[in-house]
GROMACS .gro file of C-alpha atoms in nm:
model
   83
    1UNK     CA    1   6.350   6.686   7.309
    2UNK     CA    2   6.283   7.030   7.238
    3UNK     CA    3   6.211   6.933   6.877
    4UNK     CA    4   5.927   6.696   6.943
    5UNK     CA    5   5.755   6.978   7.144
    6UNK     CA    6   5.868   6.949   7.499
    7UNK     CA    7   5.979   7.300   7.604
    8UNK     CA    8   6.235   7.190   7.868
    9UNK     CA    9   6.390   6.868   7.941
   10UNK     CA   10   6.669   6.666   8.188
   11UNK     CA   11   6.934   6.479   8.086
   12UNK     CA   12   7.036   6.202   8.340
   13UNK     CA   13   7.168   6.227   8.564
   14UNK     CA   14   7.064   6.539   8.710
   15UNK     CA   15   7.031   6.680   9.037
   16UNK     CA   16   6.719   6.702   9.250
   17UNK     CA   17   6.793   7.083   9.298
   18UNK     CA   18   6.782   7.134   8.927
   19UNK     CA   19   6.458   6.937   8.900
   20UNK     CA   20   6.275   7.133   9.196
   21UNK     CA   21   6.401   7.458   9.010
   22UNK     CA   22   6.267   7.371   8.671
   23UNK     CA   23   5.912   7.257   8.837
   24UNK     CA   24   5.895   7.602   9.013
   25UNK     CA   25   5.985   7.776   8.717
   26UNK     CA   26   5.717   7.599   8.528
   27UNK     CA   27   5.465   7.658   8.811
   28UNK     CA   28   5.551   8.032   8.773
   29UNK     CA   29   5.497   8.053   8.383
   30UNK     CA   30   5.170   7.813   8.432
   31UNK     CA   31   5.019   8.054   8.670
   32UNK     CA   32   5.139   8.397   8.443
   33UNK     CA   33   5.402   8.487   8.677
   34UNK     CA   34   5.743   8.589   8.509
   35UNK     CA   35   5.946   8.647   8.858
   36UNK     CA   36   5.993   8.458   9.150
   37UNK     CA   37   5.831   8.734   9.349
   38UNK     CA   38   5.480   8.701   9.449
   39UNK     CA   39   5.293   8.980   9.597
   40UNK     CA   40   4.940   8.985   9.773
   41UNK     CA   41   4.873   9.310   9.974
   42UNK     CA   42   5.170   9.417  10.192
   43UNK     CA   43   5.319   9.072  10.171
   44UNK     CA   44   5.606   8.952   9.958
   45UNK     CA   45   5.726   8.611   9.900
   46UNK     CA   46   6.048   8.561   9.700
   47UNK     CA   47   6.052   8.193   9.584
   48UNK     CA   48   6.389   8.222   9.451
   49UNK     CA   49   6.548   8.363   9.762
   50UNK     CA   50   6.304   8.207  10.054
   51UNK     CA   51   6.231   8.550  10.164
   52UNK     CA   52   5.901   8.715  10.319
   53UNK     CA   53   5.819   9.061  10.422
   54UNK     CA   54   5.549   9.232  10.565
   55UNK     CA   55   5.531   9.574  10.459
   56UNK     CA   56   5.911   9.584  10.385
   57UNK     CA   57   5.979   9.411  10.735
   58UNK     CA   58   6.139   9.068  10.716
   59UNK     CA   59   5.934   8.764  10.858
   60UNK     CA   60   6.058   8.456  10.997
   61UNK     CA   61   5.897   8.144  10.870
   62UNK     CA   62   5.965   7.775  10.898
   63UNK     CA   63   5.999   7.589  10.590
   64UNK     CA   64   5.655   7.421  10.603
   65UNK     CA   65   5.487   7.797  10.672
   66UNK     CA   66   5.676   7.921  10.384
   67UNK     CA   67   5.552   7.646  10.156
   68UNK     CA   68   5.178   7.708  10.299
   69UNK     CA   69   5.229   8.066  10.217
   70UNK     CA   70   5.370   7.992   9.873
   71UNK     CA   71   5.098   7.745   9.773
   72UNK     CA   72   4.820   8.021   9.906
   73UNK     CA   73   4.965   8.277   9.695
   74UNK     CA   74   4.999   8.073   9.394
   75UNK     CA   75   4.614   8.031   9.435
   76UNK     CA   76   4.520   8.366   9.522
   77UNK     CA   77   4.156   8.466   9.499
   78UNK     CA   78   4.059   8.064   9.459
   79UNK     CA   79   3.925   7.855   9.716
   80UNK     CA   80   4.173   7.594   9.857
   81UNK     CA   81   4.071   7.303  10.076
   82UNK     CA   82   4.298   7.082  10.350
   83UNK     CA   83   4.385   6.784  10.138
   0.00000   0.00000   0.00000
């Protein structure tokens, strides 16, 4: 538990949505992101709402496109491979 050094845990049974939300928060903290919003140039991605804007205008993306954009924005300035 928390007294043993963990910073978070889930009690069984749990909802998969809660696990995914906690993992996203952990990734944000590890990447130094305190907010669910990522910004790169004129692109804003809100991981909580699933919205993307370009220069203030909404952009429609498929789920796969959103995941890819989110991954790339989390790794901004780094070389990423296709695998």
